[in-house]
PDB file of C-alpha atoms in Angstrom:
ATOM      1  CA  MET A 256      46.946  32.202   1.805  1.00 42.00           C
ATOM      2  CA  THR A 257      44.502  34.038  -0.440  1.00 41.00           C
ATOM      3  CA  ASP A 258      41.651  31.688   0.509  1.00 45.00           C
ATOM      4  CA  SER A 259      42.476  32.094   4.201  1.00 46.00           C
ATOM      5  CA  ARG A 260      42.405  35.895   3.958  1.00 42.00           C
ATOM      6  CA  ALA A 261      39.169  35.773   2.008  1.00 41.00           C
ATOM      7  CA  GLU A 262      37.553  33.612   4.664  1.00 46.00           C
ATOM      8  CA  GLN A 263      38.788  35.917   7.436  1.00 43.00           C
ATOM      9  CA  SER A 264      37.449  38.986   5.661  1.00 40.00           C
ATOM     10  CA  ALA A 265      34.116  37.232   5.118  1.00 48.00           C
ATOM     11  CA  ASP A 266      33.919  36.294   8.803  1.00 62.00           C
ATOM     12  CA  THR A 267      32.496  39.637   9.905  1.00 75.00           C
ATOM     13  CA  PRO A 268      30.902  40.270  13.351  1.00 77.00           C
ATOM     14  CA  TRP A 269      27.375  40.429  11.945  1.00 76.00           C
ATOM     15  CA  ARG A 270      27.912  37.143  10.137  1.00 77.00           C
ATOM     16  CA  ARG A 271      29.214  35.465  13.304  1.00 78.00           C
ATOM     17  CA  ARG A 272      26.226  36.829  15.208  1.00 81.00           C
ATOM     18  CA  LEU A 273      23.755  35.548  12.629  1.00 81.00           C
ATOM     19  CA  HIS A 274      25.535  32.201  12.514  1.00 79.00           C
ATOM     20  CA  THR A 275      25.120  31.810  16.272  1.00 77.00           C
ATOM     21  CA  ILE A 276      21.411  32.663  16.062  1.00 77.00           C
ATOM     22  CA  VAL A 277      20.532  30.606  12.983  1.00 79.00           C
ATOM     23  CA  PHE A 278      22.724  27.541  13.398  1.00 76.00           C
ATOM     24  CA  GLU A 279      23.127  27.186  17.149  1.00 73.00           C
ATOM     25  CA  ALA A 280      20.873  27.051  20.206  1.00 66.00           C
ATOM     26  CA  ASP A 281      23.269  28.018  22.996  1.00 68.00           C
ATOM     27  CA  THR A 282      21.929  31.559  23.255  1.00 75.00           C
ATOM     28  CA  PRO A 283      18.420  32.882  24.030  1.00 79.00           C
ATOM     29  CA  ALA A 284      18.199  34.371  20.543  1.00 80.00           C
ATOM     30  CA  GLY A 285      19.219  31.064  18.965  1.00 77.00           C
ATOM     31  CA  ARG A 286      16.681  29.124  21.006  1.00 80.00           C
ATOM     32  CA  TRP A 287      13.918  31.566  20.091  1.00 85.00           C
ATOM     33  CA  PHE A 288      14.824  31.376  16.412  1.00 84.00           C
ATOM     34  CA  ASP A 289      14.717  27.580  16.372  1.00 79.00           C
ATOM     35  CA  ALA A 290      11.549  27.458  18.483  1.00 82.00           C
ATOM     36  CA  VAL A 291       9.705  29.810  16.118  1.00 86.00           C
ATOM     37  CA  LEU A 292      11.047  27.854  13.147  1.00 83.00           C
ATOM     38  CA  LEU A 293       9.735  24.572  14.575  1.00 81.00           C
ATOM     39  CA  VAL A 294       6.298  26.106  15.156  1.00 86.00           C
ATOM     40  CA  LEU A 295       6.198  27.297  11.531  1.00 85.00           C
ATOM     41  CA  ILE A 296       7.243  23.843  10.335  1.00 82.00           C
ATOM     42  CA  VAL A 297       4.434  22.196  12.307  1.00 84.00           C
ATOM     43  CA  VAL A 298       1.931  24.734  10.979  1.00 86.00           C
ATOM     44  CA  SER A 299       3.106  24.128   7.412  1.00 81.00           C
ATOM     45  CA  LEU A 300       2.700  20.362   7.842  1.00 79.00           C
ATOM     46  CA  VAL A 301      -0.849  20.836   9.104  1.00 83.00           C
ATOM     47  CA  VAL A 302      -1.598  23.092   6.134  1.00 82.00           C
ATOM     48  CA  VAL A 303      -0.258  20.541   3.652  1.00 76.00           C
ATOM     49  CA  MET A 304      -2.281  17.717   5.237  1.00 78.00           C
ATOM     50  CA  LEU A 305      -5.509  19.727   5.340  1.00 83.00           C
ATOM     51  CA  GLU A 306      -5.127  20.663   1.673  1.00 77.00           C
ATOM     52  CA  THR A 307      -5.457  16.990   0.732  1.00 74.00           C
ATOM     53  CA  VAL A 308      -8.870  16.622   2.439  1.00 81.00           C
ATOM     54  CA  PRO A 309     -11.452  16.348  -0.412  1.00 82.00           C
ATOM     55  CA  SER A 310     -14.322  17.771   1.665  1.00 84.00           C
ATOM     56  CA  MET A 311     -12.430  20.956   2.514  1.00 81.00           C
ATOM     57  CA  PRO A 312     -14.534  24.053   1.564  1.00 86.00           C
ATOM     58  CA  ALA A 313     -13.203  26.070  -1.358  1.00 83.00           C
ATOM     59  CA  ALA A 314     -12.774  29.220   0.754  1.00 86.00           C
ATOM     60  CA  TRP A 315     -10.711  27.330   3.327  1.00 88.00           C
ATOM     61  CA  ARG A 316      -8.677  25.714   0.583  1.00 83.00           C
ATOM     62  CA  ARG A 317      -7.795  29.135  -0.842  1.00 88.00           C
ATOM     63  CA  GLY A 318      -6.771  30.299   2.623  1.00 90.00           C
ATOM     64  CA  LEU A 319      -4.608  27.232   3.142  1.00 85.00           C
ATOM     65  CA  ARG A 320      -2.986  27.788  -0.243  1.00 83.00           C
ATOM     66  CA  ALA A 321      -2.200  31.403   0.677  1.00 89.00           C
ATOM     67  CA  ALA A 322      -0.782  30.289   4.030  1.00 89.00           C
ATOM     68  CA  GLU A 323       1.372  27.731   2.254  1.00 83.00           C
ATOM     69  CA  TRP A 324       2.863  30.402   0.016  1.00 87.00           C
ATOM     70  CA  VAL A 325       3.539  32.702   2.977  1.00 90.00           C
ATOM     71  CA  LEU A 326       5.302  29.885   4.840  1.00 86.00           C
ATOM     72  CA  THR A 327       7.253  28.923   1.730  1.00 85.00           C
ATOM     73  CA  ALA A 328       8.408  32.531   1.352  1.00 89.00           C
ATOM     74  CA  VAL A 329       9.574  32.545   4.997  1.00 89.00           C
ATOM     75  CA  PHE A 330      11.416  29.251   4.560  1.00 87.00           C
ATOM     76  CA  THR A 331      12.973  30.501   1.319  1.00 89.00           C
ATOM     77  CA  VAL A 332      14.337  33.613   3.038  1.00 90.00           C
ATOM     78  CA  GLU A 333      15.613  31.442   5.889  1.00 88.00           C
ATOM     79  CA  TYR A 334      17.359  29.061   3.447  1.00 88.00           C
ATOM     80  CA  LEU A 335      19.002  31.925   1.563  1.00 90.00           C
ATOM     81  CA  LEU A 336      20.067  33.435   4.892  1.00 88.00           C
ATOM     82  CA  ARG A 337      21.753  30.166   5.858  1.00 87.00           C
ATOM     83  CA  LEU A 338      23.635  30.128   2.552  1.00 87.00           C
ATOM     84  CA  LEU A 339      24.680  33.735   3.089  1.00 86.00           C
ATOM     85  CA  ILE A 340      26.186  33.368   6.553  1.00 85.00           C
ATOM     86  CA  VAL A 341      28.167  30.139   6.080  1.00 83.00           C
ATOM     87  CA  ARG A 342      31.673  30.309   4.678  1.00 80.00           C
ATOM     88  CA  ARG A 343      31.090  27.513   2.192  1.00 82.00           C
ATOM     89  CA  PRO A 344      27.522  27.695   0.881  1.00 83.00           C
ATOM     90  CA  LEU A 345      27.936  24.705  -1.440  1.00 86.00           C
ATOM     91  CA  VAL A 346      29.133  22.506   1.438  1.00 84.00           C
ATOM     92  CA  TYR A 347      26.069  23.413   3.481  1.00 81.00           C
ATOM     93  CA  ALA A 348      23.754  23.001   0.462  1.00 84.00           C
ATOM     94  CA  GLY A 349      25.065  19.462  -0.001  1.00 84.00           C
ATOM     95  CA  SER A 350      24.761  18.509   3.683  1.00 81.00           C
ATOM     96  CA  PHE A 351      21.807  16.564   5.108  1.00 77.00           C
ATOM     97  CA  PHE A 352      20.057  19.587   6.610  1.00 77.00           C
ATOM     98  CA  GLY A 353      20.970  21.704   3.594  1.00 81.00           C
ATOM     99  CA  LEU A 354      19.220  19.264   1.258  1.00 82.00           C
ATOM    100  CA  VAL A 355      16.237  19.013   3.616  1.00 79.00           C
ATOM    101  CA  ASP A 356      15.945  22.809   3.775  1.00 81.00           C
ATOM    102  CA  MET A 357      16.018  23.014  -0.022  1.00 83.00           C
ATOM    103  CA  LEU A 358      13.467  20.222  -0.468  1.00 78.00           C
ATOM    104  CA  ALA A 359      11.210  21.960   2.062  1.00 78.00           C
ATOM    105  CA  ILE A 360      10.692  24.901  -0.301  1.00 80.00           C
ATOM    106  CA  LEU A 361      11.244  23.362  -3.737  1.00 80.00           C
ATOM    107  CA  PRO A 362       7.853  21.592  -4.175  1.00 77.00           C
ATOM    108  CA  THR A 363       5.829  24.791  -3.828  1.00 76.00           C
ATOM    109  CA  TRP A 364       7.881  26.578  -6.463  1.00 81.00           C
ATOM    110  CA  VAL A 365       7.804  23.522  -8.729  1.00 77.00           C
ATOM    111  CA  SER A 366       3.994  23.427  -8.383  1.00 74.00           C
ATOM    112  CA  LEU A 367       3.880  26.605 -10.480  1.00 75.00           C
ATOM    113  CA  ILE A 368       4.940  24.400 -13.396  1.00 76.00           C
ATOM    114  CA  PHE A 369       3.678  20.997 -12.252  1.00 71.00           C
ATOM    115  CA  PRO A 370       0.420  21.371 -10.266  1.00 68.00           C
ATOM    116  CA  GLY A 371       0.142  18.967  -7.364  1.00 62.00           C
ATOM    117  CA  ALA A 372       3.860  18.866  -6.595  1.00 58.00           C
ATOM    118  CA  GLN A 373       3.227  20.732  -3.325  1.00 59.00           C
ATOM    119  CA  ALA A 374       2.052  17.444  -1.803  1.00 58.00           C
ATOM    120  CA  LEU A 375       5.746  16.574  -1.496  1.00 61.00           C
ATOM    121  CA  LEU A 376       6.038  19.269   1.176  1.00 62.00           C
ATOM    122  CA  ALA A 377       5.609  16.522   3.769  1.00 62.00           C
ATOM    123  CA  VAL A 378       9.409  16.327   3.632  1.00 65.00           C
ATOM    124  CA  ARG A 379       9.300  19.320   5.988  1.00 66.00           C
ATOM    125  CA  VAL A 380       8.731  16.865   8.808  1.00 68.00           C
ATOM    126  CA  LEU A 381      12.451  16.045   8.584  1.00 65.00           C
ATOM    127  CA  ARG A 382      13.198  19.574   9.686  1.00 66.00           C
ATOM    128  CA  LEU A 383      11.688  18.738  13.048  1.00 64.00           C
ATOM    129  CA  LEU A 384      14.945  16.894  13.740  1.00 61.00           C
ATOM    130  CA  ARG A 385      16.224  20.314  14.799  1.00 61.00           C
ATOM    131  CA  ILE A 386      14.251  19.863  17.999  1.00 59.00           C
ATOM    132  CA  PHE A 387      17.258  17.948  19.328  1.00 54.00           C
ATOM    133  CA  ARG A 388      19.259  21.148  19.038  1.00 54.00           C
ATOM    134  CA  VAL A 389      16.614  23.419  20.536  1.00 53.00           C
ATOM    135  CA  PHE A 390      16.180  21.461  23.742  1.00 52.00           C
ATOM    136  CA  LYS A 391      19.851  20.417  23.881  1.00 49.00           C
ATOM    137  CA  LEU A 392      19.056  16.739  24.230  1.00 51.00           C
ATOM    138  CA  ALA A 393      22.734  15.856  24.337  1.00 49.00           C
ATOM    139  CA  ARG A 394      21.977  12.396  25.669  1.00 51.00           C
ATOM    140  CA  TYR A 395      19.962  11.607  22.568  1.00 55.00           C
ATOM    141  CA  LEU A 396      22.655  13.029  20.323  1.00 58.00           C
ATOM    142  CA  SER A 397      25.169  10.693  21.954  1.00 60.00           C
ATOM    143  CA  GLU A 398      22.849   7.721  21.549  1.00 63.00           C
ATOM    144  CA  ALA A 399      22.269   8.637  17.910  1.00 65.00           C
ATOM    145  CA  ARG A 400      26.018   8.592  17.380  1.00 69.00           C
ATOM    146  CA  VAL A 401      26.184   5.111  18.983  1.00 70.00           C
ATOM    147  CA  ILE A 402      23.506   3.825  16.593  1.00 73.00           C
ATOM    148  CA  GLY A 403      25.337   5.314  13.613  1.00 72.00           C
ATOM    149  CA  ASP A 404      28.624   3.733  14.667  1.00 74.00           C
ATOM    150  CA  ALA A 405      26.909   0.371  15.188  1.00 75.00           C
ATOM    151  CA  LEU A 406      25.280   0.451  11.762  1.00 75.00           C
ATOM    152  CA  ARG A 407      28.560   1.322  10.087  1.00 79.00           C
ATOM    153  CA  ALA A 408      30.395  -1.428  11.962  1.00 77.00           C
ATOM    154  CA  SER A 409      27.788  -4.039  10.997  1.00 77.00           C
ATOM    155  CA  SER A 410      27.317  -2.885   7.386  1.00 80.00           C
ATOM    156  CA  ARG A 411      29.511  -5.630   5.870  1.00 82.00           C
ATOM    157  CA  LYS A 412      27.838  -8.384   7.872  1.00 80.00           C
ATOM    158  CA  ILE A 413      24.404  -7.110   6.916  1.00 81.00           C
ATOM    159  CA  ALA A 414      25.493  -6.886   3.261  1.00 85.00           C
ATOM    160  CA  VAL A 415      26.548 -10.557   3.333  1.00 83.00           C
ATOM    161  CA  PHE A 416      23.268 -11.441   5.046  1.00 82.00           C
ATOM    162  CA  LEU A 417      21.214  -9.613   2.403  1.00 85.00           C
ATOM    163  CA  PHE A 418      23.163 -11.329  -0.378  1.00 88.00           C
ATOM    164  CA  THR A 419      22.390 -14.697   1.215  1.00 86.00           C
ATOM    165  CA  VAL A 420      18.699 -13.847   1.549  1.00 88.00           C
ATOM    166  CA  SER A 421      18.597 -12.707  -2.087  1.00 91.00           C
ATOM    167  CA  THR A 422      20.115 -16.019  -3.149  1.00 92.00           C
ATOM    168  CA  VAL A 423      17.501 -17.929  -1.124  1.00 91.00           C
ATOM    169  CA  VAL A 424      14.718 -15.859  -2.706  1.00 93.00           C
ATOM    170  CA  VAL A 425      15.934 -16.653  -6.234  1.00 94.00           C
ATOM    171  CA  VAL A 426      16.310 -20.385  -5.522  1.00 93.00           C
ATOM    172  CA  VAL A 427      12.948 -20.696  -3.744  1.00 93.00           C
ATOM    173  CA  GLY A 428      11.219 -18.612  -6.414  1.00 93.00           C
ATOM    174  CA  ALA A 429      12.530 -20.792  -9.222  1.00 94.00           C
ATOM    175  CA  LEU A 430      11.647 -23.951  -7.267  1.00 93.00           C
ATOM    176  CA  MET A 431       8.078 -22.862  -6.574  1.00 94.00           C
ATOM    177  CA  TYR A 432       7.621 -21.883 -10.215  1.00 93.00           C
ATOM    178  CA  LEU A 433       8.561 -25.422 -11.247  1.00 92.00           C
ATOM    179  CA  ILE A 434       6.422 -27.064  -8.542  1.00 94.00           C
ATOM    180  CA  GLU A 435       3.250 -24.948  -8.725  1.00 93.00           C
ATOM    181  CA  GLY A 436       3.341 -23.369 -12.172  1.00 90.00           C
ATOM    182  CA  PRO A 437       0.985 -20.795 -13.707  1.00 91.00           C
ATOM    183  CA  ALA A 438      -2.097 -22.869 -12.839  1.00 90.00           C
ATOM    184  CA  ASN A 439      -1.687 -21.989  -9.149  1.00 91.00           C
ATOM    185  CA  GLY A 440      -0.742 -18.336  -9.598  1.00 91.00           C
ATOM    186  CA  PHE A 441       3.028 -18.732  -9.948  1.00 93.00           C
ATOM    187  CA  THR A 442       2.999 -17.342 -13.475  1.00 92.00           C
ATOM    188  CA  SER A 443       6.703 -16.514 -13.675  1.00 93.00           C
ATOM    189  CA  ILE A 444       9.913 -16.700 -11.670  1.00 92.00           C
ATOM    190  CA  PRO A 445       9.731 -12.988 -10.703  1.00 93.00           C
ATOM    191  CA  VAL A 446       6.190 -13.527  -9.368  1.00 93.00           C
ATOM    192  CA  SER A 447       7.403 -16.601  -7.486  1.00 93.00           C
ATOM    193  CA  MET A 448      10.286 -14.550  -6.065  1.00 94.00           C
ATOM    194  CA  TYR A 449       7.753 -11.967  -4.880  1.00 94.00           C
ATOM    195  CA  TRP A 450       5.915 -14.769  -3.055  1.00 94.00           C
ATOM    196  CA  ALA A 451       9.218 -15.935  -1.542  1.00 93.00           C
ATOM    197  CA  VAL A 452       9.995 -12.449  -0.215  1.00 93.00           C
ATOM    198  CA  VAL A 453       6.509 -12.079   1.283  1.00 92.00           C
ATOM    199  CA  THR A 454       6.754 -15.507   2.894  1.00 91.00           C
ATOM    200  CA  LEU A 455      10.318 -15.125   4.192  1.00 89.00           C
ATOM    201  CA  THR A 456       9.461 -11.836   5.858  1.00 86.00           C
ATOM    202  CA  THR A 457       6.397 -13.486   7.464  1.00 82.00           C
ATOM    203  CA  VAL A 458       4.099 -10.863   5.923  1.00 85.00           C
ATOM    204  CA  GLY A 459       1.892 -13.371   4.123  1.00 81.00           C
ATOM    205  CA  TYR A 460      -0.465 -11.326   1.928  1.00 86.00           C
ATOM    206  CA  GLY A 461      -2.245 -14.480   0.773  1.00 83.00           C
ATOM    207  CA  ASP A 462      -2.701 -13.271  -2.802  1.00 88.00           C
ATOM    208  CA  ILE A 463      -0.622 -16.249  -3.969  1.00 89.00           C
ATOM    209  CA  SER A 464      -0.487 -19.589  -2.181  1.00 90.00           C
ATOM    210  CA  PRO A 465       0.717 -23.089  -3.100  1.00 92.00           C
ATOM    211  CA  ALA A 466      -1.934 -25.717  -3.828  1.00 92.00           C
ATOM    212  CA  THR A 467       0.135 -28.880  -4.171  1.00 93.00           C
ATOM    213  CA  GLY A 468       1.420 -30.947  -1.258  1.00 92.00           C
ATOM    214  CA  LEU A 469       5.052 -30.493  -2.273  1.00 93.00           C
ATOM    215  CA  GLY A 470       4.597 -26.754  -2.690  1.00 92.00           C
ATOM    216  CA  GLN A 471       3.006 -26.476   0.736  1.00 93.00           C
ATOM    217  CA  ALA A 472       5.883 -28.422   2.254  1.00 94.00           C
ATOM    218  CA  VAL A 473       8.404 -26.031   0.681  1.00 93.00           C
ATOM    219  CA  ALA A 474       6.306 -23.085   1.859  1.00 92.00           C
ATOM    220  CA  SER A 475       6.333 -24.427   5.423  1.00 92.00           C
ATOM    221  CA  LEU A 476      10.126 -24.644   5.372  1.00 92.00           C
ATOM    222  CA  VAL A 477      10.349 -21.100   4.003  1.00 91.00           C
ATOM    223  CA  MET A 478       8.056 -19.818   6.786  1.00 90.00           C
ATOM    224  CA  ILE A 479      10.173 -21.463   9.480  1.00 90.00           C
ATOM    225  CA  LEU A 480      13.329 -20.131   7.835  1.00 88.00           C
ATOM    226  CA  GLY A 481      11.778 -16.670   7.863  1.00 86.00           C
ATOM    227  CA  TYR A 482      11.728 -16.522  11.661  1.00 83.00           C
ATOM    228  CA  GLY A 483      15.414 -17.355  11.792  1.00 79.00           C
ATOM    229  CA  ILE A 484      16.238 -14.814   9.109  1.00 79.00           C
ATOM    230  CA  ILE A 485      14.493 -12.020  11.026  1.00 76.00           C
ATOM    231  CA  ALA A 486      16.635 -12.714  14.090  1.00 74.00           C
ATOM    232  CA  VAL A 487      19.996 -12.527  12.281  1.00 74.00           C
ATOM    233  CA  PRO A 488      20.251  -8.759  11.505  1.00 74.00           C
ATOM    234  CA  THR A 489      18.747  -7.947  14.888  1.00 73.00           C
ATOM    235  CA  GLY A 490      21.493  -9.923  16.620  1.00 74.00           C
ATOM    236  CA  ILE A 491      24.223  -8.367  14.476  1.00 72.00           C
ATOM    237  CA  VAL A 492      23.146  -4.793  15.170  1.00 70.00           C
ATOM    238  CA  THR A 493      22.501  -5.497  18.851  1.00 73.00           C
ATOM    239  CA  ALA A 494      26.019  -6.863  19.310  1.00 73.00           C
ATOM    240  CA  GLU A 495      27.530  -3.838  17.602  1.00 68.00           C
ATOM    241  CA  LEU A 496      25.359  -1.507  19.691  1.00 68.00           C
ATOM    242  CA  ALA A 497      26.709  -3.135  22.836  1.00 69.00           C
ATOM    243  CA  ASN A 498      30.299  -2.718  21.611  1.00 70.00           C
ATOM    244  CA  ALA A 499      29.728   0.900  20.583  1.00 62.00           C
ATOM    245  CA  GLY A 500      28.081   1.656  23.909  1.00 62.00           C
ATOM    246  CA  ARG A 501      31.060   0.310  25.828  1.00 61.00           C
ATOM    247  CA  LYS A 502      33.449   2.383  23.737  1.00 59.00           C
ATOM    248  CA  LEU A 503      31.475   5.615  24.063  1.00 56.00           C
ATOM    249  CA  GLU A 504      32.828   7.895  26.741  1.00 50.00           C
ATOM    250  CA  ALA A 505      30.565  10.224  28.645  1.00 47.00           C
ATOM    251  CA  GLN A 506      30.645  13.459  26.708  1.00 52.00           C
ATOM    252  CA  GLN A 507      28.897  16.799  27.065  1.00 54.00           C
ATOM    253  CA  ILE A 508      27.735  17.774  23.583  1.00 56.00           C
ATOM    254  CA  ASN A 509      26.619  21.276  22.707  1.00 57.00           C
ATOM    255  CA  THR A 510      24.886  22.761  19.681  1.00 58.00           C
ATOM    256  CA  GLN A 511      27.879  24.503  18.140  1.00 65.00           C
ATOM    257  CA  VAL A 512      28.047  24.264  14.370  1.00 67.00           C
ATOM    258  CA  CYS A 513      31.299  24.879  12.529  1.00 70.00           C
ATOM    259  CA  ALA A 514      30.957  27.911  10.263  1.00 65.00           C
ATOM    260  CA  HIS A 515      33.617  26.448   7.989  1.00 64.00           C
ATOM    261  CA  CYS A 516      32.355  22.941   7.200  1.00 66.00           C
ATOM    262  CA  GLY A 517      28.979  22.701   8.974  1.00 62.00           C
ATOM    263  CA  ALA A 518      29.939  19.839  11.328  1.00 63.00           C
ATOM    264  CA  ASP A 519      28.118  19.702  14.650  1.00 62.00           C
ATOM    265  CA  ASP A 520      27.904  17.550  17.825  1.00 61.00           C
ATOM    266  CA  HIS A 521      31.032  19.096  19.344  1.00 61.00           C
ATOM    267  CA  ARG A 522      32.002  18.611  22.967  1.00 63.00           C
ATOM    268  CA  SER A 523      31.323  21.518  25.294  1.00 61.00           C
ATOM    269  CA  ASP A 524      35.043  22.057  25.866  1.00 62.00           C
ATOM    270  CA  SER A 525      35.908  21.978  22.148  1.00 67.00           C
ATOM    271  CA  LYS A 526      37.717  25.013  20.803  1.00 68.00           C
ATOM    272  CA  PHE A 527      38.179  23.681  17.276  1.00 74.00           C
ATOM    273  CA  CYS A 528      36.022  21.726  14.853  1.00 74.00           C
ATOM    274  CA  ARG A 529      36.345  17.948  15.196  1.00 65.00           C
ATOM    275  CA  HIS A 530      36.145  17.609  11.407  1.00 66.00           C
ATOM    276  CA  CYS A 531      38.140  20.395   9.746  1.00 70.00           C
ATOM    277  CA  GLY A 532      40.029  21.961  12.694  1.00 69.00           C
ATOM    278  CA  ALA A 533      38.592  25.445  12.231  1.00 69.00           C
ATOM    279  CA  ALA A 534      38.103  27.577  15.337  1.00 70.00           C
ATOM    280  CA  LEU A 535      34.649  27.443  16.905  1.00 69.00           C
ATOM    281  CA  HIS A 536      33.029  30.742  17.864  1.00 61.00           C
TER     282      HIS A 536
END
């Protein structure tokens, strides 16, 4: 009862208003906020990329560095604002977008101690995923849910498949080490396993190749097996995608985000959160 009263007292009108603007895109203010945020993210990515150009003049580099700090300050204020207006800051901080938002500002601050860490700011590109919310691409949100369901449904089959492939890699690696030996570049079983992985995946770097007739015969079998191996996970996921697509009902999804737990992708007619049951504003 105490926690419920505390949450109700914390759910003030200004906080609900800010939550709608910052976390949702159903209102003009929310769409403008997200649109401006996406523009700043794109600008920050361009700044980070240009900073890595060796021929960049020193004056430009100083300007880019200043712009990076200004953008980092804006993103820091935005991140703190998000923590302030949600009911459970730690839940949001541990969510996917919460971690992305934190990683988007952390490298610049860390660079004060470890120079060069700001190059990790490329993680800001993940924040562009919010574009789905800005333009309300509900169809894509539904399709993304289908892909997620299909991957979860096929996870055990793929795990068995990967275990089988790993077993084949170990066996083939040990076999090629015995057949070819260090004289032909197969200096150890791990190196031979590396060759087996490269060959099975049909990448074929060519840095190591069998020289004996028996080794070439085994390599030919591994190459042919590689084509079959590539087709297996594709077929598994495709079948699950078809099943998930048949099960998915046509739904209208909006951009509402639960202020209690941070869940999104709610139906337009939803009054309560699909995850925790809290009322949606």
